[in-house]
Amino acid sequence: MVKTGDDSWGRTSQSDAATVLAPLTEANMEMVLNWQSPFEQAGPESKAPALMAMLQSGALQPIVDVMLPGNKSGTKTEGGAQQKSNDFLKQFEGRTGITKLNSTQVFNGMPPVKIQVVALFRAWRDPASEVEAPFNKLMEWALPIELSKDGSLLARAAETTKGDMGYVEALMPSKSPTRVAMKFKGRTYSPLVIESIGMPMNSPVDANGQYVELAVPMTLCTLTALDRKDWANSQKVSLT
């Protein structure tokens, strides 16, 4: 697929009408929305966590009792200092510094949406056309179209000065994988890229060594994050 407009994609050419048909099992869409709480560290718990925990739980009271001078000598503290300290520390028990402000979450973006599926190919008459060919087409779409054999930028720059290579080709000589579209249960998801693909090599083969069945796990990923409009467009059900 190629970009045909600001918000539209289409086939690279009318001749490129290749499609791969297969039942999809274990299909699952994973959409991660990043919500964060940037104000969590604004409370006193983050500044002195141990002290605040002891105040809230009441664990500080026995330490204060031991530290009072009257307790060291075995006599009661004069002026009711011990009682005053008890009353003061009890005010912290059961209280927390968490507020609605420091627990507020803000939206911090989202990665592209991932779709995990297992494409099932099974041969009924011809393993070459029913299993091998569609799987090879998926691999073609997943792999880069072309990787440059010349890894030296200086060598390509020399070719550019001679006029044998363009500047864009010299800077970025390889071609990335193909963008694809997936139609599932009448809904079209486009554009997508094949982020990962597996080949179960222990699958059964016929007498000629051709696979008669392949359960191909794939992870497809959108090019960008989706908004409401993108989701509404992808959910338009088409019976054709």
PDB file of C-alpha atoms in Angstrom:
ATOM      1  CA  MET A   1       0.000   0.000   0.000  1.00  0.00           C
ATOM      2  CA  VAL A   2       1.057   3.589  -0.662  1.00  0.00           C
ATOM      3  CA  LYS A   3      -0.198   6.901   0.650  1.00  0.00           C
ATOM      4  CA  THR A   4      -2.717   8.402  -1.773  1.00  0.00           C
ATOM      5  CA  GLY A   5      -3.660  11.443   0.312  1.00  0.00           C
ATOM      6  CA  ASP A   6      -3.336  13.099   3.679  1.00  0.00           C
ATOM      7  CA  ASP A   7      -5.446  10.426   5.327  1.00  0.00           C
ATOM      8  CA  SER A   8      -5.900   7.723   2.711  1.00  0.00           C
ATOM      9  CA  TRP A   9      -4.001   4.689   1.507  1.00  0.00           C
ATOM     10  CA  GLY A  10      -4.349   2.514  -1.580  1.00  0.00           C
ATOM     11  CA  ARG A  11      -2.650  -0.175  -3.613  1.00  0.00           C
ATOM     12  CA  THR A  12       0.693   0.578  -5.207  1.00  0.00           C
ATOM     13  CA  SER A  13      -0.834  -0.169  -8.628  1.00  0.00           C
ATOM     14  CA  GLN A  14      -3.843  -1.839 -10.180  1.00  0.00           C
ATOM     15  CA  SER A  15      -1.659  -4.796 -11.098  1.00  0.00           C
ATOM     16  CA  ASP A  16      -0.726  -5.289  -7.445  1.00  0.00           C
ATOM     17  CA  ALA A  17      -3.963  -6.961  -6.471  1.00  0.00           C
ATOM     18  CA  ALA A  18      -2.452  -9.737  -4.370  1.00  0.00           C
ATOM     19  CA  THR A  19      -4.553 -10.857  -1.433  1.00  0.00           C
ATOM     20  CA  VAL A  20      -4.076 -13.587   1.134  1.00  0.00           C
ATOM     21  CA  LEU A  21      -7.203 -15.316   2.389  1.00  0.00           C
ATOM     22  CA  ALA A  22      -7.146 -17.377   5.565  1.00  0.00           C
ATOM     23  CA  PRO A  23      -9.313 -17.988   8.617  1.00  0.00           C
ATOM     24  CA  LEU A  24      -7.947 -16.131  11.637  1.00  0.00           C
ATOM     25  CA  THR A  25      -7.946 -17.706  15.078  1.00  0.00           C
ATOM     26  CA  GLU A  26      -6.985 -16.305  18.475  1.00  0.00           C
ATOM     27  CA  ALA A  27      -7.444 -12.787  17.110  1.00  0.00           C
ATOM     28  CA  ASN A  28      -6.884 -10.102  19.705  1.00  0.00           C
ATOM     29  CA  MET A  29      -6.434  -6.343  19.586  1.00  0.00           C
ATOM     30  CA  GLU A  30      -4.256  -4.697  22.215  1.00  0.00           C
ATOM     31  CA  MET A  31      -4.635  -0.974  22.752  1.00  0.00           C
ATOM     32  CA  VAL A  32      -2.438   0.580  25.453  1.00  0.00           C
ATOM     33  CA  LEU A  33      -3.411   4.020  26.756  1.00  0.00           C
ATOM     34  CA  ASN A  34      -0.718   5.695  28.822  1.00  0.00           C
ATOM     35  CA  TRP A  35      -2.181   7.476  31.826  1.00  0.00           C
ATOM     36  CA  GLN A  36       0.307   8.768  34.382  1.00  0.00           C
ATOM     37  CA  SER A  37       0.120  10.527  37.739  1.00  0.00           C
ATOM     38  CA  PRO A  38       2.776  13.260  37.572  1.00  0.00           C
ATOM     39  CA  PHE A  39       1.803  14.749  40.943  1.00  0.00           C
ATOM     40  CA  GLU A  40       2.346  11.595  42.979  1.00  0.00           C
ATOM     41  CA  GLN A  41       5.656  12.895  44.308  1.00  0.00           C
ATOM     42  CA  ALA A  42       4.089  16.125  45.589  1.00  0.00           C
ATOM     43  CA  GLY A  43       2.960  14.655  48.919  1.00  0.00           C
ATOM     44  CA  PRO A  44       5.000  14.379  52.134  1.00  0.00           C
ATOM     45  CA  GLU A  45       5.152  10.571  51.760  1.00  0.00           C
ATOM     46  CA  SER A  46       7.680  10.978  48.962  1.00  0.00           C
ATOM     47  CA  LYS A  47       9.918  13.298  51.024  1.00  0.00           C
ATOM     48  CA  ALA A  48      10.101  11.233  54.206  1.00  0.00           C
ATOM     49  CA  PRO A  49       8.371   7.902  53.499  1.00  0.00           C
ATOM     50  CA  ALA A  50       9.563   6.061  56.617  1.00  0.00           C
ATOM     51  CA  LEU A  51       8.608   8.889  58.990  1.00  0.00           C
ATOM     52  CA  MET A  52       5.180   9.378  57.428  1.00  0.00           C
ATOM     53  CA  ALA A  53       4.504   5.645  57.530  1.00  0.00           C
ATOM     54  CA  MET A  54       5.359   5.510  61.236  1.00  0.00           C
ATOM     55  CA  LEU A  55       3.150   8.526  61.988  1.00  0.00           C
ATOM     56  CA  GLN A  56       0.195   7.084  60.065  1.00  0.00           C
ATOM     57  CA  SER A  57       0.484   3.617  61.610  1.00  0.00           C
ATOM     58  CA  GLY A  58       1.210   4.794  65.157  1.00  0.00           C
ATOM     59  CA  ALA A  59       4.560   3.004  65.230  1.00  0.00           C
ATOM     60  CA  LEU A  60       6.328   6.201  66.299  1.00  0.00           C
ATOM     61  CA  GLN A  61       4.625   6.370  69.694  1.00  0.00           C
ATOM     62  CA  PRO A  62       6.711   3.652  71.445  1.00  0.00           C
ATOM     63  CA  ILE A  63       9.918   5.295  70.232  1.00  0.00           C
ATOM     64  CA  VAL A  64       8.874   8.679  71.632  1.00  0.00           C
ATOM     65  CA  ASP A  65       7.933   7.086  74.952  1.00  0.00           C
ATOM     66  CA  VAL A  66      11.393   5.571  75.274  1.00  0.00           C
ATOM     67  CA  MET A  67      13.050   8.851  74.338  1.00  0.00           C
ATOM     68  CA  LEU A  68      11.284  10.857  77.088  1.00  0.00           C
ATOM     69  CA  PRO A  69      13.623  11.655  80.045  1.00  0.00           C
ATOM     70  CA  GLY A  70      11.096  10.507  82.656  1.00  0.00           C
ATOM     71  CA  ASN A  71      10.929   6.998  81.207  1.00  0.00           C
ATOM     72  CA  LYS A  72      14.686   6.587  81.365  1.00  0.00           C
ATOM     73  CA  SER A  73      14.742   7.185  85.137  1.00  0.00           C
ATOM     74  CA  GLY A  74      11.626   5.134  85.798  1.00  0.00           C
ATOM     75  CA  THR A  75       9.477   8.102  86.832  1.00  0.00           C
ATOM     76  CA  LYS A  76       6.583   9.829  85.101  1.00  0.00           C
ATOM     77  CA  THR A  77       7.392  12.858  83.008  1.00  0.00           C
ATOM     78  CA  GLU A  78       6.579  16.075  84.812  1.00  0.00           C
ATOM     79  CA  GLY A  79       3.912  18.417  83.423  1.00  0.00           C
ATOM     80  CA  GLY A  80       2.149  15.644  81.516  1.00  0.00           C
ATOM     81  CA  ALA A  81       4.623  15.807  78.638  1.00  0.00           C
ATOM     82  CA  GLN A  82       4.084  12.125  77.888  1.00  0.00           C
ATOM     83  CA  GLN A  83       0.317  12.546  77.670  1.00  0.00           C
ATOM     84  CA  LYS A  84       0.689  15.572  75.440  1.00  0.00           C
ATOM     85  CA  SER A  85       3.018  13.683  73.106  1.00  0.00           C
ATOM     86  CA  ASN A  86       0.549  10.798  72.977  1.00  0.00           C
ATOM     87  CA  ASP A  87      -2.330  13.100  72.105  1.00  0.00           C
ATOM     88  CA  PHE A  88      -0.236  14.846  69.485  1.00  0.00           C
ATOM     89  CA  LEU A  89       0.958  11.675  67.748  1.00  0.00           C
ATOM     90  CA  LYS A  90      -2.511  10.116  67.756  1.00  0.00           C
ATOM     91  CA  GLN A  91      -3.675  12.916  65.468  1.00  0.00           C
ATOM     92  CA  PHE A  92      -1.550  11.425  62.637  1.00  0.00           C
ATOM     93  CA  GLU A  93      -2.941   7.895  62.906  1.00  0.00           C
ATOM     94  CA  GLY A  94      -5.199   6.940  60.036  1.00  0.00           C
ATOM     95  CA  ARG A  95      -4.414  10.055  58.034  1.00  0.00           C
ATOM     96  CA  THR A  96      -2.612  10.334  54.685  1.00  0.00           C
ATOM     97  CA  GLY A  97      -1.134  13.018  52.508  1.00  0.00           C
ATOM     98  CA  ILE A  98      -2.802  11.699  49.337  1.00  0.00           C
ATOM     99  CA  THR A  99      -5.144  14.231  47.787  1.00  0.00           C
ATOM    100  CA  LYS A 100      -7.155  14.389  44.590  1.00  0.00           C
ATOM    101  CA  LEU A 101      -4.455  16.597  43.113  1.00  0.00           C
ATOM    102  CA  ASN A 102      -1.503  14.271  43.643  1.00  0.00           C
ATOM    103  CA  SER A 103      -3.586  11.297  42.525  1.00  0.00           C
ATOM    104  CA  THR A 104      -4.810  12.979  39.325  1.00  0.00           C
ATOM    105  CA  GLN A 105      -3.909  11.156  36.124  1.00  0.00           C
ATOM    106  CA  VAL A 106      -3.058  12.845  32.839  1.00  0.00           C
ATOM    107  CA  PHE A 107      -3.065  11.313  29.375  1.00  0.00           C
ATOM    108  CA  ASN A 108       0.504  10.910  28.178  1.00  0.00           C
ATOM    109  CA  GLY A 109      -0.014   9.386  24.749  1.00  0.00           C
ATOM    110  CA  MET A 110      -0.400   5.891  23.349  1.00  0.00           C
ATOM    111  CA  PRO A 111       1.645   3.565  21.141  1.00  0.00           C
ATOM    112  CA  PRO A 112       0.291   2.174  17.867  1.00  0.00           C
ATOM    113  CA  VAL A 113      -2.381  -0.499  18.179  1.00  0.00           C
ATOM    114  CA  LYS A 114      -1.274  -4.115  17.927  1.00  0.00           C
ATOM    115  CA  ILE A 115      -3.381  -6.938  16.512  1.00  0.00           C
ATOM    116  CA  GLN A 116      -2.338 -10.502  17.226  1.00  0.00           C
ATOM    117  CA  VAL A 117      -3.754 -13.269  15.034  1.00  0.00           C
ATOM    118  CA  VAL A 118      -3.025 -16.802  13.924  1.00  0.00           C
ATOM    119  CA  ALA A 119      -3.614 -17.373  10.207  1.00  0.00           C
ATOM    120  CA  LEU A 120      -4.528 -20.978   9.427  1.00  0.00           C
ATOM    121  CA  PHE A 121      -3.570 -22.380   6.031  1.00  0.00           C
ATOM    122  CA  ARG A 122      -4.642 -25.916   5.117  1.00  0.00           C
ATOM    123  CA  ALA A 123      -4.328 -27.775   1.835  1.00  0.00           C
ATOM    124  CA  TRP A 124      -7.345 -29.643   0.471  1.00  0.00           C
ATOM    125  CA  ARG A 125      -6.120 -30.212  -3.102  1.00  0.00           C
ATOM    126  CA  ASP A 126      -2.869 -28.362  -3.830  1.00  0.00           C
ATOM    127  CA  PRO A 127      -0.374 -27.571  -1.008  1.00  0.00           C
ATOM    128  CA  ALA A 128       1.630 -25.267  -3.292  1.00  0.00           C
ATOM    129  CA  SER A 129      -1.228 -22.863  -4.001  1.00  0.00           C
ATOM    130  CA  GLU A 130      -3.238 -23.271  -0.804  1.00  0.00           C
ATOM    131  CA  VAL A 131      -0.442 -23.165   1.801  1.00  0.00           C
ATOM    132  CA  GLU A 132       2.997 -22.415   0.368  1.00  0.00           C
ATOM    133  CA  ALA A 133       2.063 -19.502  -1.931  1.00  0.00           C
ATOM    134  CA  PRO A 134      -0.048 -17.468   0.543  1.00  0.00           C
ATOM    135  CA  PHE A 135       2.483 -17.958   3.324  1.00  0.00           C
ATOM    136  CA  ASN A 136       5.333 -16.852   1.049  1.00  0.00           C
ATOM    137  CA  LYS A 137       3.323 -13.740   0.145  1.00  0.00           C
ATOM    138  CA  LEU A 138       2.953 -12.883   3.829  1.00  0.00           C
ATOM    139  CA  MET A 139       6.692 -13.282   4.282  1.00  0.00           C
ATOM    140  CA  GLU A 140       7.292 -10.981   1.307  1.00  0.00           C
ATOM    141  CA  TRP A 141       5.105  -8.326   2.891  1.00  0.00           C
ATOM    142  CA  ALA A 142       6.812  -8.715   6.271  1.00  0.00           C
ATOM    143  CA  LEU A 143      10.403  -8.543   4.994  1.00  0.00           C
ATOM    144  CA  PRO A 144      12.094  -5.416   3.620  1.00  0.00           C
ATOM    145  CA  ILE A 145      11.585  -4.981  -0.110  1.00  0.00           C
ATOM    146  CA  GLU A 146      15.306  -4.567  -0.633  1.00  0.00           C
ATOM    147  CA  LEU A 147      18.386  -4.186   1.531  1.00  0.00           C
ATOM    148  CA  SER A 148      21.390  -2.434   0.089  1.00  0.00           C
ATOM    149  CA  LYS A 149      24.467  -4.612  -0.367  1.00  0.00           C
ATOM    150  CA  ASP A 150      26.785  -1.620  -0.013  1.00  0.00           C
ATOM    151  CA  GLY A 151      26.993  -0.664   3.637  1.00  0.00           C
ATOM    152  CA  SER A 152      29.462   2.192   3.178  1.00  0.00           C
ATOM    153  CA  LEU A 153      28.016   5.682   3.021  1.00  0.00           C
ATOM    154  CA  LEU A 154      31.290   6.992   1.612  1.00  0.00           C
ATOM    155  CA  ALA A 155      31.145   4.568  -1.295  1.00  0.00           C
ATOM    156  CA  ARG A 156      27.599   5.630  -2.110  1.00  0.00           C
ATOM    157  CA  ALA A 157      28.589   9.280  -1.814  1.00  0.00           C
ATOM    158  CA  ALA A 158      31.316   8.643  -4.391  1.00  0.00           C
ATOM    159  CA  GLU A 159      28.741   7.088  -6.703  1.00  0.00           C
ATOM    160  CA  THR A 160      26.574  10.171  -6.240  1.00  0.00           C
ATOM    161  CA  THR A 161      29.346  12.515  -7.287  1.00  0.00           C
ATOM    162  CA  LYS A 162      29.803  10.454 -10.450  1.00  0.00           C
ATOM    163  CA  GLY A 163      26.101  10.756 -11.194  1.00  0.00           C
ATOM    164  CA  ASP A 164      25.487   7.008 -10.895  1.00  0.00           C
ATOM    165  CA  MET A 165      23.261   7.324  -7.799  1.00  0.00           C
ATOM    166  CA  GLY A 166      20.807   9.867  -6.463  1.00  0.00           C
ATOM    167  CA  TYR A 167      21.208  11.662  -3.153  1.00  0.00           C
ATOM    168  CA  VAL A 168      18.148  10.015  -1.581  1.00  0.00           C
ATOM    169  CA  GLU A 169      19.278   6.558  -2.661  1.00  0.00           C
ATOM    170  CA  ALA A 170      22.755   7.230  -1.293  1.00  0.00           C
ATOM    171  CA  LEU A 171      21.473   8.364   2.098  1.00  0.00           C
ATOM    172  CA  MET A 172      18.776   5.700   2.484  1.00  0.00           C
ATOM    173  CA  PRO A 173      19.604   2.902   0.042  1.00  0.00           C
ATOM    174  CA  SER A 174      17.228   0.213   1.336  1.00  0.00           C
ATOM    175  CA  LYS A 175      13.463  -0.147   0.995  1.00  0.00           C
ATOM    176  CA  SER A 176      11.251  -0.817   4.009  1.00  0.00           C
ATOM    177  CA  PRO A 177       8.587  -3.554   4.182  1.00  0.00           C
ATOM    178  CA  THR A 178       5.177  -3.215   2.580  1.00  0.00           C
ATOM    179  CA  ARG A 179       2.177  -1.672   4.316  1.00  0.00           C
ATOM    180  CA  VAL A 180      -0.818  -3.964   4.319  1.00  0.00           C
ATOM    181  CA  ALA A 181      -4.521  -3.926   5.132  1.00  0.00           C
ATOM    182  CA  MET A 182      -6.520  -6.558   6.969  1.00  0.00           C
ATOM    183  CA  LYS A 183     -10.213  -7.246   6.570  1.00  0.00           C
ATOM    184  CA  PHE A 184     -11.684  -9.256   9.425  1.00  0.00           C
ATOM    185  CA  LYS A 185     -15.366  -9.857  10.114  1.00  0.00           C
ATOM    186  CA  GLY A 186     -16.336  -7.139   7.659  1.00  0.00           C
ATOM    187  CA  ARG A 187     -14.106  -4.514   9.263  1.00  0.00           C
ATOM    188  CA  THR A 188     -11.061  -3.119   7.467  1.00  0.00           C
ATOM    189  CA  TYR A 189      -7.929  -2.152   9.371  1.00  0.00           C
ATOM    190  CA  SER A 190      -5.486  -0.092   7.318  1.00  0.00           C
ATOM    191  CA  PRO A 191      -2.661   0.702   7.020  1.00  0.00           C
ATOM    192  CA  LEU A 192      -0.842  -1.969   8.986  1.00  0.00           C
ATOM    193  CA  VAL A 193       2.640  -3.420   9.083  1.00  0.00           C
ATOM    194  CA  ILE A 194       3.584  -6.979   9.986  1.00  0.00           C
ATOM    195  CA  GLU A 195       5.625  -6.486  13.126  1.00  0.00           C
ATOM    196  CA  SER A 196       6.327 -10.165  13.683  1.00  0.00           C
ATOM    197  CA  ILE A 197       5.535 -13.422  11.931  1.00  0.00           C
ATOM    198  CA  GLY A 198       6.250 -17.016  12.819  1.00  0.00           C
ATOM    199  CA  MET A 199       6.709 -20.195  10.825  1.00  0.00           C
ATOM    200  CA  PRO A 200       5.870 -23.420  12.681  1.00  0.00           C
ATOM    201  CA  MET A 201       8.478 -25.608  10.999  1.00  0.00           C
ATOM    202  CA  ASN A 202       7.224 -28.791  12.679  1.00  0.00           C
ATOM    203  CA  SER A 203       3.958 -28.587  10.696  1.00  0.00           C
ATOM    204  CA  PRO A 204       2.990 -31.632   8.587  1.00  0.00           C
ATOM    205  CA  VAL A 205       4.204 -31.950   4.980  1.00  0.00           C
ATOM    206  CA  ASP A 206       3.285 -34.164   2.047  1.00  0.00           C
ATOM    207  CA  ALA A 207       5.490 -36.630   0.191  1.00  0.00           C
ATOM    208  CA  ASN A 208       7.116 -33.754  -1.734  1.00  0.00           C
ATOM    209  CA  GLY A 209       8.066 -31.821   1.397  1.00  0.00           C
ATOM    210  CA  GLN A 210       5.416 -29.139   0.912  1.00  0.00           C
ATOM    211  CA  TYR A 211       3.484 -27.988   3.936  1.00  0.00           C
ATOM    212  CA  VAL A 212      -0.111 -29.194   4.001  1.00  0.00           C
ATOM    213  CA  GLU A 213      -0.984 -27.102   7.062  1.00  0.00           C
ATOM    214  CA  LEU A 214       0.468 -23.981   8.673  1.00  0.00           C
ATOM    215  CA  ALA A 215      -0.807 -22.065  11.699  1.00  0.00           C
ATOM    216  CA  VAL A 216       1.054 -18.784  11.291  1.00  0.00           C
ATOM    217  CA  PRO A 217       1.201 -16.451  14.335  1.00  0.00           C
ATOM    218  CA  MET A 218       1.440 -12.775  13.419  1.00  0.00           C
ATOM    219  CA  THR A 219       1.478  -9.416  15.125  1.00  0.00           C
ATOM    220  CA  LEU A 220       0.204  -6.555  13.011  1.00  0.00           C
ATOM    221  CA  CYS A 221       0.667  -2.961  14.065  1.00  0.00           C
ATOM    222  CA  THR A 222      -0.877   0.328  12.963  1.00  0.00           C
ATOM    223  CA  LEU A 223       1.446   3.008  11.653  1.00  0.00           C
ATOM    224  CA  THR A 224       0.212   5.567  14.175  1.00  0.00           C
ATOM    225  CA  ALA A 225      -1.913   5.775  17.269  1.00  0.00           C
ATOM    226  CA  LEU A 226      -5.658   5.857  16.640  1.00  0.00           C
ATOM    227  CA  ASP A 227      -8.195   8.521  17.538  1.00  0.00           C
ATOM    228  CA  ARG A 228     -11.997   8.366  17.556  1.00  0.00           C
ATOM    229  CA  LYS A 229     -12.283   9.080  13.844  1.00  0.00           C
ATOM    230  CA  ASP A 230      -9.835   6.314  12.935  1.00  0.00           C
ATOM    231  CA  TRP A 231     -11.704   3.857  15.110  1.00  0.00           C
ATOM    232  CA  ALA A 232     -15.065   4.805  13.602  1.00  0.00           C
ATOM    233  CA  ASN A 233     -13.703   4.341  10.083  1.00  0.00           C
ATOM    234  CA  SER A 234     -12.227   0.939  10.872  1.00  0.00           C
ATOM    235  CA  GLN A 235     -15.487  -0.292  12.395  1.00  0.00           C
ATOM    236  CA  LYS A 236     -17.553   0.307   9.278  1.00  0.00           C
ATOM    237  CA  VAL A 237     -18.827  -3.166   8.400  1.00  0.00           C
ATOM    238  CA  SER A 238     -18.728  -4.129   4.736  1.00  0.00           C
ATOM    239  CA  LEU A 239     -20.209  -7.361   3.430  1.00  0.00           C
ATOM    240  CA  THR A 240     -18.269  -7.229   0.161  1.00  0.00           C
TER     241      THR A 240
END
